[in-house]
CSV table of C-alpha atoms and ligand atoms in Angstrom, one decimal:
chain,number,residue,atom,x,y,z
A,167,MET,CA,0.0,-0.1,0.0
A,168,LYS,CA,1.2,3.5,-0.7
A,169,LYS,CA,2.4,5.5,2.1
A,170,SER,CA,0.2,8.3,3.3
A,171,ILE,CA,1.4,11.8,3.7
A,172,CYS,CA,-0.3,14.7,5.2
A,173,VAL,CA,1.2,18.2,4.1
A,174,LEU,CA,0.2,21.1,6.6
A,175,GLY,CA,0.2,24.4,4.9
A,176,LEU,CA,-0.8,24.8,1.1
A,177,GLY,CA,1.2,28.0,0.5
A,178,TYR,CA,3.9,28.9,-2.0
A,179,MET,CA,6.0,25.9,-1.0
A,180,GLY,CA,3.6,23.4,0.5
A,181,LEU,CA,1.0,23.1,-2.4
A,182,PRO,CA,3.8,22.3,-5.1
A,183,THR,CA,5.5,19.9,-2.5
A,184,SER,CA,2.1,18.2,-2.2
A,185,LEU,CA,1.5,17.7,-5.8
A,186,LEU,CA,5.3,16.6,-6.4
A,187,LEU,CA,4.5,13.8,-3.7
A,188,SER,CA,1.2,12.8,-5.1
A,189,LYS,CA,3.1,11.3,-8.1
A,190,ASN,CA,4.1,8.4,-5.7
A,191,PHE,CA,2.1,8.8,-2.5
A,192,SER,CA,-1.4,9.4,-1.4
A,193,VAL,CA,-1.2,12.9,-0.1
A,194,VAL,CA,-3.8,15.1,1.8
A,195,GLY,CA,-2.9,18.8,1.9
A,196,VAL,CA,-4.3,20.7,4.9
A,197,ASP,CA,-4.8,24.3,5.4
A,198,ILE,CA,-6.7,26.1,8.1
A,199,ASN,CA,-8.1,28.6,5.7
A,200,GLU,CA,-11.2,27.4,4.4
A,201,SER,CA,-11.7,29.4,1.4
A,202,HIS,CA,-8.0,28.4,0.3
A,203,VAL,CA,-8.7,24.8,0.7
A,204,GLU,CA,-12.1,25.2,-1.4
A,205,ARG,CA,-10.3,27.1,-4.2
A,206,VAL,CA,-7.7,24.3,-4.5
A,207,ARG,CA,-10.4,21.5,-4.4
A,208,SER,CA,-12.2,23.1,-7.4
A,209,GLY,CA,-8.9,23.1,-9.3
A,210,HIS,CA,-8.1,26.8,-9.1
A,211,MET,CA,-4.5,27.6,-8.1
A,212,PRO,CA,-4.2,30.3,-5.3
A,213,PHE,CA,-0.9,31.9,-7.0
A,214,ASP,CA,0.4,31.7,-10.5
A,215,GLU,CA,3.4,29.5,-10.7
A,216,PRO,CA,4.6,27.9,-14.2
A,217,GLY,CA,3.4,24.3,-14.6
A,218,LEU,CA,1.6,24.1,-11.1
A,219,LYS,CA,-1.9,23.8,-12.7
A,220,GLU,CA,-0.8,21.0,-15.2
A,221,LEU,CA,1.0,19.1,-12.2
A,222,TYR,CA,-2.5,19.3,-10.1
A,223,GLU,CA,-4.4,18.1,-13.3
A,224,GLU,CA,-1.9,15.1,-13.7
A,225,ASN,CA,-2.0,14.0,-9.9
A,226,LYS,CA,-5.3,15.0,-8.7
A,227,HIS,CA,-6.3,11.3,-8.1
A,228,ASN,CA,-3.9,11.1,-5.5
A,229,PHE,CA,-4.2,14.4,-3.9
A,230,GLU,CA,-7.3,15.5,-1.5
A,231,VAL,CA,-7.5,18.7,0.3
A,232,SER,CA,-9.1,19.4,3.7
A,233,THR,CA,-9.2,21.5,6.8
A,234,GLU,CA,-8.9,18.6,9.1
A,235,VAL,CA,-5.7,16.6,9.9
A,236,PRO,CA,-6.0,12.9,9.0
A,237,SER,CA,-4.0,10.0,10.5
A,238,SER,CA,-1.1,9.6,8.4
A,239,ASP,CA,2.3,7.9,7.9
A,240,VAL,CA,4.3,11.1,7.3
A,241,TYR,CA,3.3,14.6,8.2
A,242,ILE,CA,5.2,17.4,6.5
A,243,MET,CA,5.0,21.1,7.8
A,244,SER,CA,5.0,23.9,5.5
A,245,VAL,CA,3.5,26.7,7.6
A,246,PRO,CA,4.4,30.1,7.5
A,247,THR,CA,7.1,31.3,10.1
A,248,PRO,CA,6.7,35.1,10.2
A,249,LEU,CA,8.9,37.4,11.8
A,250,ASP,CA,7.8,38.8,15.1
A,251,LYS,CA,8.5,42.2,14.0
A,252,GLY,CA,8.4,44.0,17.5
A,253,MET,CA,11.2,41.7,18.6
A,254,ASN,CA,13.0,40.4,15.5
A,255,ILE,CA,12.5,36.9,16.5
A,256,ALA,CA,10.8,34.0,14.7
A,257,GLY,CA,7.2,33.7,15.0
A,258,LEU,CA,6.4,30.1,15.8
A,259,LYS,CA,2.7,30.2,16.6
A,260,HIS,CA,1.9,28.4,13.2
A,261,VAL,CA,4.6,25.6,13.8
A,262,LYS,CA,3.2,25.0,17.4
A,263,GLN,CA,-0.4,25.2,16.1
A,264,ALA,CA,0.4,22.5,13.4
A,265,ALA,CA,2.1,20.2,15.9
A,266,GLU,CA,-0.8,20.5,18.2
A,267,MET,CA,-3.1,19.4,15.3
A,268,ILE,CA,-1.2,16.5,14.6
A,269,ILE,CA,-1.0,14.8,18.0
A,270,PRO,CA,-4.5,13.2,18.1
A,271,HIS,CA,-4.0,11.7,14.8
A,272,ILE,CA,-0.2,10.7,14.7
A,273,LYS,CA,0.5,7.0,14.9
A,274,ASP,CA,3.4,4.8,16.5
A,275,ASN,CA,6.3,5.1,13.9
A,276,SER,CA,5.2,8.3,12.2
A,277,LEU,CA,7.7,10.6,10.7
A,278,VAL,CA,7.2,14.5,10.8
A,279,ILE,CA,9.3,16.6,8.5
A,280,ILE,CA,9.4,20.4,9.0
A,281,GLU,CA,10.1,22.3,5.8
A,282,SER,CA,9.2,25.8,7.2
A,283,THR,CA,12.2,28.0,8.2
A,284,ILE,CA,12.9,28.0,11.8
A,285,SER,CA,15.6,29.1,14.4
A,286,PRO,CA,18.3,26.5,15.1
A,287,GLY,CA,17.1,24.1,18.0
A,288,THR,CA,13.2,24.4,17.4
A,289,CYS,CA,12.7,21.1,16.1
A,290,GLU,CA,14.5,19.3,19.0
A,291,GLU,CA,13.4,21.8,21.7
A,292,LEU,CA,10.0,22.9,20.8
A,293,VAL,CA,8.2,20.6,18.1
A,294,PHE,CA,9.5,17.1,19.3
A,295,PRO,CA,8.4,17.5,22.8
A,296,ILE,CA,4.9,18.7,21.7
A,297,LEU,CA,4.8,15.5,19.5
A,298,LYS,CA,6.0,13.2,22.3
A,299,ARG,CA,3.0,14.3,24.2
A,300,SER,CA,0.8,12.0,22.0
A,301,GLY,CA,2.5,9.0,24.0
A,302,LYS,CA,3.1,7.3,20.6
A,303,GLU,CA,6.2,5.2,20.2
A,304,ASN,CA,9.2,5.5,17.7
A,305,LEU,CA,8.3,9.1,16.7
A,306,LYS,CA,10.8,10.5,13.9
A,307,MET,CA,11.7,13.7,12.8
A,308,ALA,CA,13.7,15.7,10.3
A,309,HIS,CA,14.2,19.1,9.0
A,310,CYS,CA,14.2,19.6,5.2
A,311,PRO,CA,14.3,23.1,4.2
A,312,GLU,CA,13.0,24.2,0.9
A,313,ARG,CA,15.3,26.1,-1.4
A,314,ALA,CA,12.9,27.0,-4.2
A,315,ILE,CA,12.5,30.6,-5.7
A,316,PRO,CA,9.0,31.7,-6.7
A,317,GLY,CA,8.5,31.8,-10.4
A,318,LYS,CA,10.9,28.7,-10.7
A,319,THR,CA,9.4,26.8,-7.8
A,320,LEU,CA,8.8,23.4,-9.5
A,321,ASP,CA,12.0,23.6,-11.6
A,322,GLU,CA,14.0,24.2,-8.4
A,323,MET,CA,12.1,21.9,-6.1
A,324,ILE,CA,13.1,19.1,-8.6
A,325,ASN,CA,16.6,20.0,-9.7
A,326,ASN,CA,18.1,21.6,-6.6
A,327,ASP,CA,20.4,19.8,-4.2
A,328,ARG,CA,18.6,19.3,-0.9
A,329,ILE,CA,19.7,19.1,2.8
A,330,ILE,CA,18.0,16.7,5.0
A,331,GLY,CA,18.7,16.4,8.8
A,332,GLY,CA,17.2,14.0,11.0
A,333,ILE,CA,16.8,13.7,14.7
A,334,ASP,CA,18.4,10.3,14.5
A,335,SER,CA,19.6,8.3,11.4
A,336,VAL,CA,16.6,6.5,10.9
A,337,SER,CA,14.6,9.7,10.6
A,338,THR,CA,17.2,10.9,8.1
A,339,LYS,CA,17.1,8.0,6.0
A,340,GLU,CA,13.5,7.7,5.5
A,341,THR,CA,13.2,11.2,4.8
A,342,ILE,CA,15.8,11.0,2.1
A,343,GLU,CA,13.6,8.0,0.6
A,344,ILE,CA,10.6,10.4,0.3
A,345,TYR,CA,12.1,13.3,-1.3
A,346,LYS,CA,14.1,11.1,-3.7
A,347,THR,CA,11.0,10.2,-5.3
A,348,PHE,CA,11.0,13.8,-7.0
A,349,VAL,CA,14.5,15.4,-6.4
A,350,LYS,CA,16.8,15.0,-9.1
A,351,GLY,CA,19.5,17.0,-7.4
A,352,THR,CA,21.9,15.5,-4.7
A,353,ILE,CA,20.4,15.1,-1.3
A,354,TYR,CA,23.0,15.7,1.5
A,355,PRO,CA,22.2,14.1,4.9
A,356,THR,CA,23.5,16.1,8.3
A,357,ASN,CA,21.9,16.5,11.7
A,358,ILE,CA,18.7,18.4,12.4
A,359,LYS,CA,20.3,21.3,14.2
A,360,THR,CA,22.7,21.6,11.3
A,361,ALA,CA,20.0,21.7,8.6
A,362,GLU,CA,18.3,24.5,10.5
A,363,TYR,CA,21.2,26.7,10.5
A,364,ILE,CA,22.2,25.9,7.0
A,365,LYS,CA,19.0,27.1,5.6
A,366,LEU,CA,19.4,30.6,7.7
A,367,MET,CA,23.0,30.9,6.4
A,368,GLU,CA,22.0,30.7,3.0
A,369,ASN,CA,19.3,33.4,3.1
A,370,THR,CA,21.5,35.6,5.4
A,371,TYR,CA,24.5,35.1,3.0
A,372,ARG,CA,22.4,36.6,0.3
A,373,ASP,CA,21.1,39.3,2.3
A,374,VAL,CA,24.6,40.5,3.3
A,375,ASN,CA,25.7,40.5,0.0
A,376,ILE,CA,22.7,42.5,-1.4
A,377,ALA,CA,23.5,45.1,1.6
A,378,LEU,CA,27.1,45.3,0.4
A,379,ALA,CA,25.9,45.8,-3.3
A,380,ASN,CA,23.5,48.5,-1.7
A,381,GLU,CA,26.3,50.3,0.2
A,382,PHE,CA,28.6,50.3,-3.0
A,383,ALA,CA,25.6,52.2,-4.7
A,384,LEU,CA,25.3,54.9,-1.9
A,385,ILE,CA,29.0,55.5,-2.1
A,386,ALA,CA,29.0,55.5,-5.9
A,387,GLU,CA,26.2,57.9,-5.9
A,388,GLU,CA,28.2,60.4,-3.6
A,389,GLY,CA,31.4,59.8,-6.1
A,390,ASN,CA,29.9,60.4,-9.5
A,391,ILE,CA,30.4,56.6,-10.3
A,392,ASN,CA,27.8,54.4,-11.8
A,393,VAL,CA,27.7,51.5,-9.6
A,394,TRP,CA,26.2,49.2,-12.2
A,395,GLU,CA,28.8,49.6,-14.7
A,396,ALA,CA,31.4,49.2,-11.7
A,397,ILE,CA,29.8,46.2,-10.5
A,398,ASN,CA,29.8,44.5,-14.0
A,399,LEU,CA,33.3,45.1,-14.3
A,400,ALA,CA,34.4,44.0,-10.8
A,401,ASN,CA,32.5,40.8,-11.4
A,402,LYS,CA,34.8,40.1,-14.5
A,403,HIS,CA,37.5,39.0,-11.5
A,404,PRO,CA,37.2,35.2,-11.2
A,405,ARG,CA,36.7,35.4,-7.5
A,406,VAL,CA,34.1,38.3,-7.2
A,407,ASN,CA,30.4,38.2,-7.7
A,408,ILE,CA,28.9,41.2,-6.2
A,409,HIS,CA,25.0,41.2,-6.0
A,410,SER,CA,22.8,44.0,-7.4
A,411,PRO,CA,21.6,47.0,-5.6
A,412,GLY,CA,18.0,47.9,-5.5
A,413,PRO,CA,15.1,49.7,-3.6
A,414,GLY,CA,15.3,47.3,-0.7
A,415,VAL,CA,15.0,43.4,-0.2
A,416,GLY,CA,11.6,42.0,-0.1
A,417,GLY,CA,9.9,38.4,-0.1
A,418,HIS,CA,9.3,36.2,2.7
A,419,CYS,CA,12.7,34.9,3.3
A,420,ILE,CA,15.9,37.0,2.6
A,421,ALA,CA,14.4,40.0,4.7
A,422,ILE,CA,13.4,37.7,7.5
A,423,ASP,CA,15.5,34.6,8.0
A,424,PRO,CA,18.6,36.7,9.1
A,425,TRP,CA,16.6,37.8,12.2
A,426,PHE,CA,16.1,34.1,13.0
A,427,LEU,CA,19.8,33.6,13.3
A,428,THR,CA,20.5,36.6,15.2
A,429,GLU,CA,17.9,35.8,17.8
A,430,GLY,CA,20.2,33.2,19.3
A,431,SER,CA,23.4,35.0,19.6
A,432,SER,CA,24.9,38.4,20.8
A,433,ASN,CA,27.6,38.4,18.1
A,434,THR,CA,25.8,39.5,15.1
A,435,LYS,CA,27.0,43.0,14.1
A,436,LEU,CA,27.4,42.2,10.3
A,437,ILE,CA,23.9,40.4,9.9
A,438,SER,CA,22.0,43.2,11.7
A,439,THR,CA,23.8,45.9,10.0
A,440,SER,CA,23.2,44.7,6.7
A,441,ARG,CA,19.3,44.1,7.5
A,442,GLN,CA,19.4,47.8,8.4
A,443,ILE,CA,21.0,48.8,5.2
A,444,ASN,CA,18.5,47.0,3.1
A,445,ASP,CA,15.6,48.0,5.2
A,446,THR,CA,16.5,51.7,4.7
A,447,MET,CA,16.7,51.6,1.0
A,448,PRO,CA,13.1,52.8,0.4
A,449,ASN,CA,14.2,55.8,2.8
A,450,HIS,CA,17.1,56.3,0.3
A,451,VAL,CA,14.8,55.9,-2.8
A,452,LEU,CA,12.4,58.7,-1.2
A,453,LEU,CA,15.4,61.1,-0.8
A,454,LEU,CA,16.3,60.7,-4.7
A,455,ILE,CA,12.5,61.5,-5.6
A,456,LYS,CA,12.7,64.6,-3.2
A,457,LYS,CA,15.8,65.7,-5.0
A,458,ILE,CA,14.4,65.0,-8.5
A,459,LEU,CA,11.2,66.9,-7.7
A,460,LYS,CA,13.0,69.7,-6.2
A,461,LYS,CA,15.0,70.2,-9.2
A,462,ASN,CA,12.5,69.6,-12.2
A,463,THR,CA,8.8,69.8,-11.6
A,464,LYS,CA,5.9,72.1,-11.5
A,465,ALA,CA,4.3,73.4,-8.4
A,466,GLY,CA,2.9,70.8,-6.0
A,467,PRO,CA,1.3,68.8,-4.9
A,468,HIS,CA,3.1,66.2,-6.6
A,469,VAL,CA,2.1,62.9,-8.1
A,470,ILE,CA,4.5,60.1,-8.1
A,471,THR,CA,3.9,56.7,-9.9
A,472,ILE,CA,5.3,53.5,-8.3
A,473,LEU,CA,6.0,50.8,-11.3
A,474,GLY,CA,6.1,47.4,-9.6
A,475,VAL,CA,4.7,46.5,-6.2
A,476,ALA,CA,5.8,42.8,-6.3
A,477,TYR,CA,8.9,42.1,-4.1
A,478,LYS,CA,10.7,41.0,-7.1
A,479,GLY,CA,10.5,40.6,-11.0
A,480,ASN,CA,8.0,38.6,-13.0
A,481,VAL,CA,6.1,37.1,-9.8
A,482,ASP,CA,2.6,38.4,-8.3
A,483,ASP,CA,3.9,37.9,-4.6
A,484,ALA,CA,4.1,41.2,-2.8
A,485,ARG,CA,5.2,39.9,0.6
A,486,GLU,CA,7.4,42.2,2.6
A,487,THR,CA,7.9,44.3,-0.6
A,488,PRO,CA,9.9,47.5,-0.2
A,489,ALA,CA,7.1,49.4,-2.2
A,490,ILE,CA,5.1,49.3,0.9
A,491,LYS,CA,7.6,51.3,3.0
A,492,LEU,CA,8.1,53.5,0.1
A,493,ILE,CA,4.4,54.2,-0.5
A,494,ARG,CA,4.1,55.0,3.2
A,495,LEU,CA,7.0,57.4,3.4
A,496,ALA,CA,5.9,59.3,0.3
A,497,GLU,CA,2.5,59.8,1.6
A,498,ASN,CA,4.0,61.1,4.9
A,499,ASN,CA,5.8,63.7,2.8
A,500,GLY,CA,2.6,64.6,1.1
A,501,TYR,CA,2.9,63.0,-2.3
A,502,ILE,CA,0.0,61.5,-4.2
A,503,VAL,CA,0.9,58.3,-4.9
A,504,LYS,CA,-0.3,56.1,-7.9
A,505,LEU,CA,0.5,52.3,-8.2
A,506,HIS,CA,0.8,50.0,-11.1
A,507,ASP,CA,1.9,46.1,-11.4
A,508,PRO,CA,1.1,43.8,-14.0
A,509,PHE,CA,1.0,40.8,-12.0
A,510,VAL,CA,0.2,41.6,-8.2
A,511,LYS,CA,-3.7,41.0,-7.4
A,512,ASN,CA,-3.7,41.3,-3.5
A,513,PHE,CA,-2.2,44.4,-2.3
A,514,PRO,CA,-3.2,46.7,0.8
A,515,TYR,CA,-3.3,49.8,-1.6
A,516,SER,CA,-5.4,50.2,-4.9
A,517,LEU,CA,-3.4,49.4,-8.1
A,518,THR,CA,-4.7,50.9,-11.4
A,519,SER,CA,-4.0,50.5,-15.3
A,520,LEU,CA,-0.6,51.9,-16.5
A,521,GLU,CA,-2.4,54.8,-18.1
A,522,ASP,CA,-4.3,55.9,-14.9
A,523,ALA,CA,-1.0,55.5,-12.9
A,524,CYS,CA,1.0,57.7,-15.2
A,525,ARG,CA,-1.5,60.3,-15.9
A,526,ASP,CA,-0.6,63.7,-14.5
A,527,SER,CA,2.5,62.1,-12.9
A,528,ASP,CA,5.6,64.1,-11.9
A,529,CYS,CA,8.0,61.1,-11.7
A,530,LEU,CA,7.7,57.4,-12.6
A,531,ILE,CA,9.7,55.1,-10.2
A,532,ILE,CA,10.8,51.6,-11.3
A,533,ILE,CA,10.8,49.3,-8.2
A,534,THR,CA,10.2,45.9,-9.5
A,535,ASP,CA,12.2,44.5,-12.3
A,536,HIS,CA,9.4,43.1,-14.3
A,537,ASP,CA,10.3,42.2,-17.9
A,538,TYR,CA,7.1,44.1,-18.6
A,539,TYR,CA,8.8,47.5,-17.5
A,540,LYS,CA,11.9,46.6,-19.5
A,541,LYS,CA,9.8,46.7,-22.6
A,542,LEU,CA,7.9,49.8,-21.8
A,543,LYS,CA,8.0,52.4,-24.6
A,544,PRO,CA,8.5,55.9,-23.4
A,545,GLN,CA,6.0,57.3,-26.2
A,546,LYS,CA,3.3,55.3,-24.7
A,547,ILE,CA,3.5,57.4,-21.5
A,548,SER,CA,5.3,60.6,-22.6
A,549,SER,CA,2.2,62.5,-23.3
A,550,LEU,CA,0.2,61.4,-20.1
A,551,MET,CA,3.0,63.0,-17.5
A,552,ARG,CA,2.7,66.3,-16.0
A,553,THR,CA,6.7,66.3,-15.6
A,554,LYS,CA,8.6,63.7,-17.6
A,555,ASN,CA,11.0,62.4,-14.7
A,556,ILE,CA,11.8,58.7,-14.5
A,557,LEU,CA,13.8,57.1,-11.7
A,558,ASP,CA,14.9,53.6,-12.3
A,559,THR,CA,16.0,51.6,-9.2
A,560,ARG,CA,16.8,48.4,-10.8
A,561,ASN,CA,18.8,49.4,-14.0
A,562,ILE,CA,16.4,47.8,-16.5
A,563,ILE,CA,15.5,50.5,-18.9
A,564,ASP,CA,17.5,52.0,-21.5
A,565,LEU,CA,17.7,55.7,-20.1
A,566,LYS,CA,19.0,57.2,-23.5
A,567,GLU,CA,15.8,55.9,-25.2
A,568,TRP,CA,13.6,57.6,-22.5
A,569,GLU,CA,15.6,60.9,-22.7
A,570,LYS,CA,14.9,60.9,-26.7
A,571,HIS,CA,11.4,61.3,-25.7
A,572,ASP,CA,12.4,64.4,-23.3
A,573,PHE,CA,12.4,62.5,-20.1
A,574,TYR,CA,14.8,63.5,-17.3
A,575,THR,CA,16.2,60.2,-16.2
A,576,TYR,CA,17.7,59.1,-13.0
A,577,LEU,CA,19.4,55.8,-12.0
A,578,LEU,CA,19.8,54.4,-8.2
A,579,GLY,CA,23.7,54.0,-7.7
A,580,ASP,CA,24.7,56.7,-10.3
A,581,SER,CA,24.7,60.3,-9.3
A,582,ASN,CA,24.5,61.4,-12.8
A,583,PRO,CA,26.7,64.4,-12.8
A,584,LYS,CA,25.1,65.9,-16.0
A,585,LYS,CA,22.0,66.2,-14.2
A,586,ASN,CA,23.3,66.9,-10.9
A,587,TYR,CA,20.1,66.0,-9.1
B,179,SAJ,N1,17.5,41.4,-4.5
B,179,SAJ,C1,18.4,42.4,-4.6
B,179,SAJ,N2,19.7,42.2,-5.2
B,179,SAJ,C2,20.0,41.0,-5.6
B,179,SAJ,C3,19.2,39.7,-5.5
B,179,SAJ,C4,17.8,39.9,-5.0
B,179,SAJ,O1,18.0,43.6,-4.2
B,179,SAJ,O2,21.2,40.7,-6.1
B,179,SAJ,C5,16.2,41.3,-3.9
B,179,SAJ,C6,15.0,41.1,-4.7
B,179,SAJ,O3,14.5,42.2,-5.6
B,179,SAJ,C7,14.1,40.6,-3.7
B,179,SAJ,C8,14.7,40.2,-2.5
B,179,SAJ,O4,16.3,40.5,-2.8
B,179,SAJ,O5,13.4,41.9,-3.2
B,179,SAJ,C9,14.8,38.6,-2.4
B,179,SAJ,O6,14.7,37.8,-3.7
B,179,SAJ,P1,15.6,36.7,-3.9
B,179,SAJ,O7,15.5,36.5,-5.3
B,179,SAJ,O8,17.1,37.1,-3.5
B,179,SAJ,O9,15.0,35.5,-3.0
B,179,SAJ,P2,13.7,34.9,-2.6
B,179,SAJ,O10,13.1,35.5,-1.3
B,179,SAJ,O11,12.7,35.0,-3.8
B,179,SAJ,O12,14.2,33.4,-2.5
B,179,SAJ,C10,15.2,33.2,-1.4
B,179,SAJ,C11,16.2,32.1,-2.2
B,179,SAJ,N3,17.5,32.0,-1.5
B,179,SAJ,C12,18.6,32.0,-1.8
B,179,SAJ,O13,18.8,32.6,-3.0
B,179,SAJ,C13,19.8,32.1,-1.0
B,179,SAJ,C14,15.4,30.7,-2.3
B,179,SAJ,O14,16.4,29.8,-2.8
B,179,SAJ,C15,14.8,30.3,-1.1
B,179,SAJ,O15,14.1,29.0,-1.2
B,179,SAJ,C16,13.9,31.2,-0.8
B,179,SAJ,O16,14.7,32.6,-0.4
B,179,SAJ,C17,13.3,30.7,0.7
B,179,SAJ,O17,12.0,30.4,0.6
B,179,SAJ,O18,14.1,30.8,1.5
């Protein structure tokens, strides 16, 4: 008989994982959000992800969804672990709730796998003791952090290497057997706490490197240097790989996970400084907007247009997007803020058509590196604007092309001496 697997949490990672597993196992996907469960049950994918709908159609005979936890051989937790913002520590309430929900249904020999990102020690010190309250024998547990990137989730879940750390060698071995059914990359075994630590190191590494790129951009602006050209040429060195500056770091992982590392230590100067640099990039973007509007515009009130609210290019995901901070800062400074995004549907502020967003605007600000904006034609927008300013925070448009259509162009990380801000 096929092993039964229950995946708790049908979000960006839980749903694709459930569907990949349903090729070989009988899978029940559980979520506490009834309307979300209903949506998936009726065959509607709750977010855009290449190949997801097709995978659902292929495997739906092995896949059920429910708000109730069933009795199962294996449980996989893929629930959110948000940042407890007031304290900058991991918010583990969903993890605890999922563990409590499992207790009445868990069997002797069940295996519980945590995919959610957690601070080192959480599996052994928090979750396993909760599961042991069930009184069941030979419980097993492992941490198998996900490494996939939205927009390429299925491809990366299948092809990336994976780290699996069990609470003991049997747990590690059994978890590897399960993931081997769909992972083509190499699966590396380790212990459970090291697996928790590795996941946080990976995202912290990226955050610190982005902070360095952002700091390079700020220094370049002071020194009449185009940071994008400088980074491109520095990266010709065989051992240098500088990341890209931008308007700030968003998403559910890179902007959050470094704090899960720092909560367990007092030796975290570099990591917290990097977080601070990335978190204050929207403030810097606002300063650039102010300089632009001081120099080249008509009388206020000023209208600014934010192009892109997704946290990164070509996705519909706006979690932790730096656009939110920029919108709030801009409103606090008296600007009328108009917003456009070709993909995002759920957002706390109203989004409008591109034409409406640009009409009577004094400055366009590219925040998200959607391909859609790379292809934007200045002639399409030029006549709508009140004052033709454009600030590119991602270096994705051809500024010269926009200048041909009478735009004043500005680039984050380039003080642009000709325009002298
Ligand atoms: N960003 C920059 N400059 C860069 C790269 C990214 O400003 O050079 C910004 C992006 O615009 C975005 C944010 O950083 O706002 C994060 O984007 P991302 O593409 O770096 O990462 P995520 O959050 O989509 O996915 C990351 C990935 N982790 C790593 O690359 C180490 C992914 O593999 C993880 O699975 C995911 O976090 C996760 O779930 O932890």
